[in-house]
């Protein structure tokens, strides 16, 4: 038997009170004169024996009543087993939520500090032969070993806030994966139970393990977060004007006004704004700036919002390139318009290969490959282009109409795009243009009522196959495509229905030609994501990297250094970081002393929503599963016993009442003597 509050056992000294009263029963005597003394002696002897028995019984009742009353306050209990054996002890797995939301403060201090105190209190209620296991969001390997209560206390002291995000189901699965052996297993989850942590789907538990949810008293706090950022600029050129869209989200029930927003790039302020955000809504703002030089850029979007600050900054990185490489594969007399388009801008590095001297090995060096009037495109070229697009490359095809539909039909079939059916010599005008497509962003300052679109004298007609994956930029009558985009692997292919020969159409001389294909070239740049998320992004992408034997890469941020695993895939190198990156910030990738790339990591914005699941929601997601729920303010030490042991305090109170009742009956009826 054990006691929840053994200090109350000192109150058993109160047993001495009725004993003293029994031993020193001071009574006042009064003289009574009788004429017949012999009869009086008989009565006195008979009464004394019954009185002595009565007093002893009353004394016993009082002593037992006091004992059971003290025991009731000391809360006696004994352990009860479920799947294991009591003699083998228990395995107690304690999860402490150490996410950013646990930095919130209540009257007990920070929620994380309160969780630590509760975990230590909990450990004290178990036996010396019981073992403990600590679980946090980090899922550290060192926490997998079984420890005693003292070692657990030391591990709890080391717990700090972590950017890693977990779900309640992941935590339960982690706890149930512990090898309890023949021990009874008790799982405790100490958390604020954010709605995103709990989720909405039904949860599964292990029926042989006792699951106890310890909910902390977390208050919903108003919060505004920098939600995300993306670029409107298809490519980043030195000195060009950059446009970024920033999204802020208000998670509170009240509108937030006058939120200051600041954009810094390379520690230089580039833009300022002040925003008002309606309750529960998200707003977007476009920030423009210029003056960047070539190289990697490190940007930060920041706001000022209290008391929650972990989501007030969002880091991002991007590269300003000095050139964009374009390869032209041209037939005879077909490349002058492509040369005129890309040759005049020094940003574009144009290289031309004649149809008779195509070198496949260098395709991966180019962002864009343009096929201009090839008379006999081969199946080998098609396979190389397919591999090139699979790795993220962009291809533009202007067919040679004189080569015939049959020649291009087999070539396009090898590229997995619609084949040519026939050559139409009907003169038509382009009648549709996808103005909402991002290709045409910033192309038209003002859209006229009647657009002057290209005129086509002859063009190929394509099959309807693969039309579901077709994205028409410009179209001809009868729903025939003129310029269409097709996805291929990680890249894309733009297919035109006519050639660049002026006798076939006026497209090369039309005003839409230059901005359209200029934008196609700019959007061909493969950029890495502006930022990654801590705990969620396991792979980082990079341009192909060649390493010597025994050479490794390093990701460095301040004093933190990570050596990623390398995986080579066609067209890129993947860096596997797993859970090595745990701190938000900007990390630089080095090969020896050479900077290869930069990566930004941010905390997941799921923690920004500081709304919490109530008791009803917690019970609903478990359905018929049995869980024990501890509310804020409940005595956790008492709950530990209540959930995991058989208590005896109620029985003690009943026995105390029984002995008091027996005492009352003895006093009332036992002294009625028959004389």
PDB file of C-alpha atoms in Angstrom, residues 53 123 180:
ATOM      1  CA  UNK A  53     -16.853  -3.194  28.560  1.00  0.00           C
ATOM      2  CA  UNK A 123       7.249  10.884 -11.731  1.00  0.00           C
ATOM      3  CA  UNK A 180       7.539  -2.186 -22.312  1.00  0.00           C
TER       4      UNK A 180
END
